[in-house]
PDB file of C-alpha atoms in Angstrom:
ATOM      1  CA  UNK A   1     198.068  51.388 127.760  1.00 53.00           C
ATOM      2  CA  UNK A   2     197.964  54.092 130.977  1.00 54.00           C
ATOM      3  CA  UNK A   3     200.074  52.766 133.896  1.00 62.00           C
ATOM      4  CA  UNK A   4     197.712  51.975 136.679  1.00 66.00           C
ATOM      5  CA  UNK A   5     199.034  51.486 140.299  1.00 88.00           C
ATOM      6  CA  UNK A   6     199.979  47.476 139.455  1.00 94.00           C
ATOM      7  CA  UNK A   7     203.363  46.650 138.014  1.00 96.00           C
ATOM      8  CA  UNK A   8     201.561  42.944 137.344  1.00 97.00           C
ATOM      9  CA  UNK A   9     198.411  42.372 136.600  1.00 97.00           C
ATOM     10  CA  UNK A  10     197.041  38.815 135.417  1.00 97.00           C
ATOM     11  CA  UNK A  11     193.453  38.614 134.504  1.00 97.00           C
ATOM     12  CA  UNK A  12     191.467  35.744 133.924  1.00 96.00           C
ATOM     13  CA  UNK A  13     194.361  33.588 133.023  1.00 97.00           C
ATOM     14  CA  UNK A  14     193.866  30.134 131.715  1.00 96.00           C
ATOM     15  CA  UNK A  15     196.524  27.245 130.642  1.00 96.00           C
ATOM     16  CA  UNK A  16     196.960  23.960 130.389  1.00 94.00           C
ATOM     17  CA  UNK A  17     200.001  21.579 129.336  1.00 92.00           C
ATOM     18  CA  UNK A  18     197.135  18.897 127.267  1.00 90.00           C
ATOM     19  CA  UNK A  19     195.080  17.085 130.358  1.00 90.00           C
ATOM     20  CA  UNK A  20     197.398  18.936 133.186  1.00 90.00           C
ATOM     21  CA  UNK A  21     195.324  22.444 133.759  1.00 92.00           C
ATOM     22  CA  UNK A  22     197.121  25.000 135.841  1.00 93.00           C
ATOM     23  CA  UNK A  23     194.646  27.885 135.410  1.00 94.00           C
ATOM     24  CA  UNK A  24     190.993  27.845 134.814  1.00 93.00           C
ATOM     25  CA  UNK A  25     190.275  31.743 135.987  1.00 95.00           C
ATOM     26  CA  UNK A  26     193.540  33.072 137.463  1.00 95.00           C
ATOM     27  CA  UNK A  27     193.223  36.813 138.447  1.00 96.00           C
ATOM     28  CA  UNK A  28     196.190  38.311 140.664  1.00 96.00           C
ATOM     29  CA  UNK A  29     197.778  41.932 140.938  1.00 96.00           C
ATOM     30  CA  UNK A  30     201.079  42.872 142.138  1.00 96.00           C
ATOM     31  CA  UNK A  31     201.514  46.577 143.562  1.00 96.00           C
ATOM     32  CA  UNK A  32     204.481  48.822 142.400  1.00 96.00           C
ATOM     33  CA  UNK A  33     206.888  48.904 145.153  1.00 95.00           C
ATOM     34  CA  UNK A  34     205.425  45.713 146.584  1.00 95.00           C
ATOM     35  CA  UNK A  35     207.909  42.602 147.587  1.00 95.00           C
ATOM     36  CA  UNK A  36     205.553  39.577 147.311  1.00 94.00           C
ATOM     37  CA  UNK A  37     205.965  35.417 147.470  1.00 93.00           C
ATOM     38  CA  UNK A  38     203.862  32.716 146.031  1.00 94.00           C
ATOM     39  CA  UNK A  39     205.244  29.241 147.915  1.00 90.00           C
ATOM     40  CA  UNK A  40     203.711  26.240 146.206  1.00 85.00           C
ATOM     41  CA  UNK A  41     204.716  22.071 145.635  1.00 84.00           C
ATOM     42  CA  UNK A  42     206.826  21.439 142.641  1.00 82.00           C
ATOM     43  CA  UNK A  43     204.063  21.100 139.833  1.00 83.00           C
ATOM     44  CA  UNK A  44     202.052  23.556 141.263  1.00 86.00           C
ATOM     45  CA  UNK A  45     202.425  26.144 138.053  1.00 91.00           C
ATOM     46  CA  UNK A  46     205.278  28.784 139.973  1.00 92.00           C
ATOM     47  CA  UNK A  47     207.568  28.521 137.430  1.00 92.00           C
ATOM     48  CA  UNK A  48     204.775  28.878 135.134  1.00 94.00           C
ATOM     49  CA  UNK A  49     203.393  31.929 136.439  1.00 95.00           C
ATOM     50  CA  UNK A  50     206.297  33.720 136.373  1.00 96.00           C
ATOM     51  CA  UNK A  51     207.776  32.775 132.607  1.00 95.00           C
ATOM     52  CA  UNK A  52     204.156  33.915 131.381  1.00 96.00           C
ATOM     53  CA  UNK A  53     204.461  37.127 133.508  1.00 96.00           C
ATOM     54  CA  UNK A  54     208.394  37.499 131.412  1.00 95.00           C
ATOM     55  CA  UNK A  55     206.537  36.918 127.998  1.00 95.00           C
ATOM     56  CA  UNK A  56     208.333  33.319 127.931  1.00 94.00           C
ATOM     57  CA  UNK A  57     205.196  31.048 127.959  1.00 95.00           C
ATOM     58  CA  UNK A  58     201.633  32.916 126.966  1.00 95.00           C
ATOM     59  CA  UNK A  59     198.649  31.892 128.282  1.00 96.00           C
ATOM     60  CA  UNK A  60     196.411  30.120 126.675  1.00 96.00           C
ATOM     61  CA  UNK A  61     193.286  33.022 127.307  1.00 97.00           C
ATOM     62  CA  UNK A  62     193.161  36.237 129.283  1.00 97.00           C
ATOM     63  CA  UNK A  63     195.955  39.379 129.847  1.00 96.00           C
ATOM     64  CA  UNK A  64     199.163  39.880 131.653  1.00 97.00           C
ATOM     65  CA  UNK A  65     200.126  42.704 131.829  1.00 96.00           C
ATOM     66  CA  UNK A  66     203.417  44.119 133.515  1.00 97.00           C
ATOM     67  CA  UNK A  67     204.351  48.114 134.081  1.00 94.00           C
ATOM     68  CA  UNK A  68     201.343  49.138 132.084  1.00 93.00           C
ATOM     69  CA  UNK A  69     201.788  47.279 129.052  1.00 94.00           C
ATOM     70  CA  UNK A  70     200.347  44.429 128.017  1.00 95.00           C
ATOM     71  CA  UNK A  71     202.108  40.928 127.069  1.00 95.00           C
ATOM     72  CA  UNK A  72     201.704  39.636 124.229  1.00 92.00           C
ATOM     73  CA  UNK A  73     203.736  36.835 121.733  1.00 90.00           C
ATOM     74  CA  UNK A  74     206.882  38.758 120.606  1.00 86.00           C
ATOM     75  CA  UNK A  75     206.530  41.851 123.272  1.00 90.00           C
ATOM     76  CA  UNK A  76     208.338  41.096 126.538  1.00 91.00           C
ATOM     77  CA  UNK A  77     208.387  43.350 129.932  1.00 93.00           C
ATOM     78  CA  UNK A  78     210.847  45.926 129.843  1.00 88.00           C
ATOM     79  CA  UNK A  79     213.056  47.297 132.737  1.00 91.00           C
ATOM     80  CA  UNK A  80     213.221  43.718 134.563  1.00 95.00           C
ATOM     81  CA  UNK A  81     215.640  41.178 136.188  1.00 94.00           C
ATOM     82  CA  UNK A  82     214.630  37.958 135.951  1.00 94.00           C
ATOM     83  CA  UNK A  83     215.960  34.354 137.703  1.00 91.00           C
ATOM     84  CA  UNK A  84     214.363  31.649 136.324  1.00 88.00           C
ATOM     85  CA  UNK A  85     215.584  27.833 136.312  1.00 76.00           C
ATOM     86  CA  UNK A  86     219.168  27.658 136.029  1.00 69.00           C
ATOM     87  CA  UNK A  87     221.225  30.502 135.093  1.00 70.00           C
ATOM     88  CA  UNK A  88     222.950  29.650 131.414  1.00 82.00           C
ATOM     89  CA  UNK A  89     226.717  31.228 131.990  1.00 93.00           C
ATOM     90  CA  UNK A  90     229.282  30.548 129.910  1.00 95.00           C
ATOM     91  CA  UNK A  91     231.559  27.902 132.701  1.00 95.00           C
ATOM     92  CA  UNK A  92     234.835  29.032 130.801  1.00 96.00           C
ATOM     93  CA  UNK A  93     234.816  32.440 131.487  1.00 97.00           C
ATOM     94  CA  UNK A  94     234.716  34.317 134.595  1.00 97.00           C
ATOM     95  CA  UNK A  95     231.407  36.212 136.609  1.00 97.00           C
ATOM     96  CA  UNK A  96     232.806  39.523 135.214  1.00 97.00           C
ATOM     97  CA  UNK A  97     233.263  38.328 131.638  1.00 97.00           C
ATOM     98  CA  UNK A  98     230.060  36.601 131.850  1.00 96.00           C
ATOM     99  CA  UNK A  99     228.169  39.766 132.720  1.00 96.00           C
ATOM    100  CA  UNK A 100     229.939  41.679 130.014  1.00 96.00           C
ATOM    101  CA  UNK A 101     228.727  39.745 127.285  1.00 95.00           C
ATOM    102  CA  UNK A 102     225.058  39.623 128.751  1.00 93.00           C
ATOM    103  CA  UNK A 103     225.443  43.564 129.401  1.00 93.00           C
ATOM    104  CA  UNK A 104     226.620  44.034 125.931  1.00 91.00           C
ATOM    105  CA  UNK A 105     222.881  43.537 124.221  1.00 89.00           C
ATOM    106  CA  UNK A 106     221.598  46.035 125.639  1.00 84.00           C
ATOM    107  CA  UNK A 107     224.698  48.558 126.203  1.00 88.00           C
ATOM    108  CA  UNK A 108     223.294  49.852 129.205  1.00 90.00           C
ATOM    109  CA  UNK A 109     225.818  49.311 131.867  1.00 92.00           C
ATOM    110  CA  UNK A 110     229.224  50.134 131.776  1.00 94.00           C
ATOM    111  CA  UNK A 111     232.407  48.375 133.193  1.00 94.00           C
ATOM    112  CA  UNK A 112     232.755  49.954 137.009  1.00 96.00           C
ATOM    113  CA  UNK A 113     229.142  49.481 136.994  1.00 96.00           C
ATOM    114  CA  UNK A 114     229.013  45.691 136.379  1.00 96.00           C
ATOM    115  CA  UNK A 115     232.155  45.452 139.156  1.00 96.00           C
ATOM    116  CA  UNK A 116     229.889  47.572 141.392  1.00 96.00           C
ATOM    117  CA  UNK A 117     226.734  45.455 140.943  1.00 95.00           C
ATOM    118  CA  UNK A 118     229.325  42.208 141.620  1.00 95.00           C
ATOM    119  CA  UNK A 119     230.854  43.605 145.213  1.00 95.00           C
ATOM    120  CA  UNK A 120     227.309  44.403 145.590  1.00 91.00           C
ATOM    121  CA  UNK A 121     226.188  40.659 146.282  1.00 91.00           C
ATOM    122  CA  UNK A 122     229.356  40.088 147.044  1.00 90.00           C
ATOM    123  CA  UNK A 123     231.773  38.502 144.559  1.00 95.00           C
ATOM    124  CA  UNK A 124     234.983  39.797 143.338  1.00 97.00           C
ATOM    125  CA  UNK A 125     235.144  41.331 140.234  1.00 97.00           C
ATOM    126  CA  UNK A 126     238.960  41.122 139.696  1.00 97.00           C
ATOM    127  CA  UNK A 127     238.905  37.127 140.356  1.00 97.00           C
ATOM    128  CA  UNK A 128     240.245  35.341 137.510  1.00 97.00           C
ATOM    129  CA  UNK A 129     238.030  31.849 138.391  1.00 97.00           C
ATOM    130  CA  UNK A 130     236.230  30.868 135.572  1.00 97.00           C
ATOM    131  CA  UNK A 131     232.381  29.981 136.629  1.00 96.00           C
ATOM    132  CA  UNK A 132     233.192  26.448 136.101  1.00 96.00           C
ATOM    133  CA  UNK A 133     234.862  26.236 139.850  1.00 96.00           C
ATOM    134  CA  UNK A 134     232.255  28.191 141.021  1.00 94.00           C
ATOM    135  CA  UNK A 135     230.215  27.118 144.452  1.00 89.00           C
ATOM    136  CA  UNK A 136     226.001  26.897 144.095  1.00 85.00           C
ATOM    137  CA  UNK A 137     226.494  29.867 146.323  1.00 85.00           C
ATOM    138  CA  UNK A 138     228.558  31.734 144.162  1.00 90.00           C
ATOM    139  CA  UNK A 139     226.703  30.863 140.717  1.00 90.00           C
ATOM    140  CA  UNK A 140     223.640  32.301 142.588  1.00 87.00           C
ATOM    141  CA  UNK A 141     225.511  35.638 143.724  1.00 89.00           C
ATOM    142  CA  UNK A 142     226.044  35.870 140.222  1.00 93.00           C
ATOM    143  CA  UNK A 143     222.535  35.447 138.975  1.00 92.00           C
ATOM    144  CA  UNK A 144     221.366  37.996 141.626  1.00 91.00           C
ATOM    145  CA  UNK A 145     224.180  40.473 139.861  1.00 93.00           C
ATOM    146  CA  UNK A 146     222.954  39.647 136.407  1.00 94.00           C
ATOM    147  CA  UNK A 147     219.282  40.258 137.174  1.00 94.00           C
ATOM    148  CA  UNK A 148     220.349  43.965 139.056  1.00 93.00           C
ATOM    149  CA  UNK A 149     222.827  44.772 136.520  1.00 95.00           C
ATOM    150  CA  UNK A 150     220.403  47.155 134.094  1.00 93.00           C
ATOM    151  CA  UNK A 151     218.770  48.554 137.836  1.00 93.00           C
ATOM    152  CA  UNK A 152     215.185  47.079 136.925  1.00 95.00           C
ATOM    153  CA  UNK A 153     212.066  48.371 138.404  1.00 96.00           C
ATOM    154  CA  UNK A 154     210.933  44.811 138.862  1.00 97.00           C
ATOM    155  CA  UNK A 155     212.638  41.607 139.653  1.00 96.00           C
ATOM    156  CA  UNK A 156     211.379  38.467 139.219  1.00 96.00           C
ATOM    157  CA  UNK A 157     213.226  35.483 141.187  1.00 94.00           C
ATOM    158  CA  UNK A 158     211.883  32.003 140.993  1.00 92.00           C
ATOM    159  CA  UNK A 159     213.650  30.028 144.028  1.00 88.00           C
ATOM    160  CA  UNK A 160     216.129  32.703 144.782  1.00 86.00           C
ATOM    161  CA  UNK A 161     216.873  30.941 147.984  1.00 83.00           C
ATOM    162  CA  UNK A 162     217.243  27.236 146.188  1.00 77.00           C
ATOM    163  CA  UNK A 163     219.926  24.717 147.298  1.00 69.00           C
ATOM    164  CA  UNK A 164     222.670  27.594 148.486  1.00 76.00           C
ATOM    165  CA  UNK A 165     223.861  27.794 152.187  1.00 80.00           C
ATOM    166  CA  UNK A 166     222.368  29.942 155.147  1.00 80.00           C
ATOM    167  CA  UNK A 167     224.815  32.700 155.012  1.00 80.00           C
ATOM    168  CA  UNK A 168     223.975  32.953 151.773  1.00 80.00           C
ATOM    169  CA  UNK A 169     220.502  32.933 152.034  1.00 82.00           C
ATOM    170  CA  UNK A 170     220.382  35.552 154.691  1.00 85.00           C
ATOM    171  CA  UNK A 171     222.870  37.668 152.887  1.00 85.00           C
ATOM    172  CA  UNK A 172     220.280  37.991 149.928  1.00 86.00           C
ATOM    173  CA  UNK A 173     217.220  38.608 152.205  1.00 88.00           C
ATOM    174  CA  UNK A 174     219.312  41.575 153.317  1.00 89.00           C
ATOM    175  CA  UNK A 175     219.911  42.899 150.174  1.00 90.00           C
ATOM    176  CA  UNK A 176     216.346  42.407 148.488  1.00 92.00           C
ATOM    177  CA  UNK A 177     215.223  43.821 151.522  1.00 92.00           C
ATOM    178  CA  UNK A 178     216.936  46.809 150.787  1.00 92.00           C
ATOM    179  CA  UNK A 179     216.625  47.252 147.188  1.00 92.00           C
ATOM    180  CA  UNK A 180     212.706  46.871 147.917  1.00 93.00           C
ATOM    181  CA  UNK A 181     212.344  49.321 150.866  1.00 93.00           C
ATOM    182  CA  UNK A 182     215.235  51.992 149.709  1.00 92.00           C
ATOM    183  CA  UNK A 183     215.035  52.213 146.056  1.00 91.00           C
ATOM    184  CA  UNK A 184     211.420  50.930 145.526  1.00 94.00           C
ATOM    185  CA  UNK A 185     211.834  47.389 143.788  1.00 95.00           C
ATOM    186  CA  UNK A 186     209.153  45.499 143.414  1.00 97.00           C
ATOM    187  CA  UNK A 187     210.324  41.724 143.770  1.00 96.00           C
ATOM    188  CA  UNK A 188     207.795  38.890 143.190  1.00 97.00           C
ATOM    189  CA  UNK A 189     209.402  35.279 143.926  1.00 94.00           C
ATOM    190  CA  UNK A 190     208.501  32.076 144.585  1.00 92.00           C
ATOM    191  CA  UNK A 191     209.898  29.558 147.357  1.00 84.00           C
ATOM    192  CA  UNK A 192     209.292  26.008 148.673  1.00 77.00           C
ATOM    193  CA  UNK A 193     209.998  27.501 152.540  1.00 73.00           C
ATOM    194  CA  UNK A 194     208.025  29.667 153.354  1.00 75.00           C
ATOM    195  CA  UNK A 195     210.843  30.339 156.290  1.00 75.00           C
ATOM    196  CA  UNK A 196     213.153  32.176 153.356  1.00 74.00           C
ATOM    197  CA  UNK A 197     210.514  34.855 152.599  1.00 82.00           C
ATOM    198  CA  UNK A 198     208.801  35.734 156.373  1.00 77.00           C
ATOM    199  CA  UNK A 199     209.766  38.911 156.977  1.00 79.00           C
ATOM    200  CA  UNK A 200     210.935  39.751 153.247  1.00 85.00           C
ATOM    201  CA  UNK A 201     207.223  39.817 151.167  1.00 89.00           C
ATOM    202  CA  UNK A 202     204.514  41.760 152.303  1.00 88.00           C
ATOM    203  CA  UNK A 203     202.128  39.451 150.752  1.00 91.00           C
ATOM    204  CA  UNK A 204     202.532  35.798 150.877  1.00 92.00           C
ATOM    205  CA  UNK A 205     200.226  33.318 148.653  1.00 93.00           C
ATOM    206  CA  UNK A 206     200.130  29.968 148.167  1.00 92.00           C
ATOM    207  CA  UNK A 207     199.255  28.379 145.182  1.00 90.00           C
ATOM    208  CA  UNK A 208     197.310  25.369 145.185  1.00 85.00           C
ATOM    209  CA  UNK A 209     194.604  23.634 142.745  1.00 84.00           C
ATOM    210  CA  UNK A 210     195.251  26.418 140.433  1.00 85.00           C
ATOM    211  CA  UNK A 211     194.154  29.178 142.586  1.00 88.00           C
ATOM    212  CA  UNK A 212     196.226  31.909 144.678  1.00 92.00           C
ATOM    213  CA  UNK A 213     195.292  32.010 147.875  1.00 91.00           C
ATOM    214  CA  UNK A 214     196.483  34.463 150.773  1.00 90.00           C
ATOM    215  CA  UNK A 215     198.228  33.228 154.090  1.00 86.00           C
ATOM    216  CA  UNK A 216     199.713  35.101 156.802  1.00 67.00           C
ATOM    217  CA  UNK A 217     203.457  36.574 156.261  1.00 54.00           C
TER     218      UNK A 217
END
């Protein structure tokens, strides 16, 4: 399929969990380069949206398709970092181990890269704490590592921002900022707060009664 100027495109989507319909006729476009938000209640479908958009759940009629390719069951986006739910690391073993074995499937990164990627959002590679002992804070500085690690062209981050401290928060606003505006990211996320994203996304949209609708950033 010819890459058009959309890294997402979801066209007439429709699904439904039995009587609970999230999607009747859900058509929405993200831009390449484009750092966008969709803030919605829990139940709303966010999560949703975004696992169908990773190949994870498929809908039940219409198209996603991401970087020119469509999605289909068994065919997953390529060249993406993804945070969804709660990150699965291994609580014996430490961030650097933890990225090593996730790195090895793919054999794309090496060693001083994964240490890079870890100063980067600022853990310490060398540390010999096991994930276990990790803070929420730190176990999400090390799901933002693992979803940069193989430099993807789109990142997908549902509640980036979720139960971790200010500091933290504004320390990862920083640095999606960048990646977005220096290196051409595009980021799609979702939030509760719409607070954690002003300034961040371009294009805010808030998801209600199965619909996306635009509000002001």
């Amino acid at each position: 399929m010819e890459k058009s100027g959309n890294m997402v495109e979801l066209n007439h989507i429709k699904k439904a969990y039995k009587s609970n319909v999230l999607f009747t006729d859900l058509n929405f476009k993200v831009q390449r380069g484009e750092s966008c938000a969709i803030v919605g209640v829990n139940g709303a479908g966010k999560s949703v949206l975004l696992k169908m958009i990773c190949g994870l759940v498929l809908p039940d009629d219409g198209e996603v398709i991401v970087d020119g390719e469509r999605i289909e069951k068994g065919r997953f986006p390529r060249n993406i970092g993804v945070i969804l739910d709660n990150a699965g690391f291994l609580p014996n073993e430490t961030g650097l181990k933890n990225l090593s074995i996730i790195a090895g499937i793919l054999k794309k990164v090496t060693k001083d890269e994964l240490e890079g990627v870890m100063r980067l959002v600022g853990l310490d590679p060398a540390s010999r704490v096991k994930v276990a002992k990790y803070s929420l804070g730190m176990k999400q500085r090390l799901a933002i590592a693992q979803a940069l690690m193989e430099k993807p062209s789109l990142l997908i981050l549902d509640e980036p921002f979720n139960a971790i401290d200010s500091d933290t928060v504004e320390d990862f606003r920083k640095l999606l900022g960048r990646l977005n505006t220096q290196e051409g990211v595009t980021i799609l996320m979702t939030s509760h707060h719409t607070e954690d994203i002003c300034g961040l996304c371009g294009n805010i949209y808030r998801i209600e009664s199965g619909d996306l609708r635009k509000i002001e950033a």
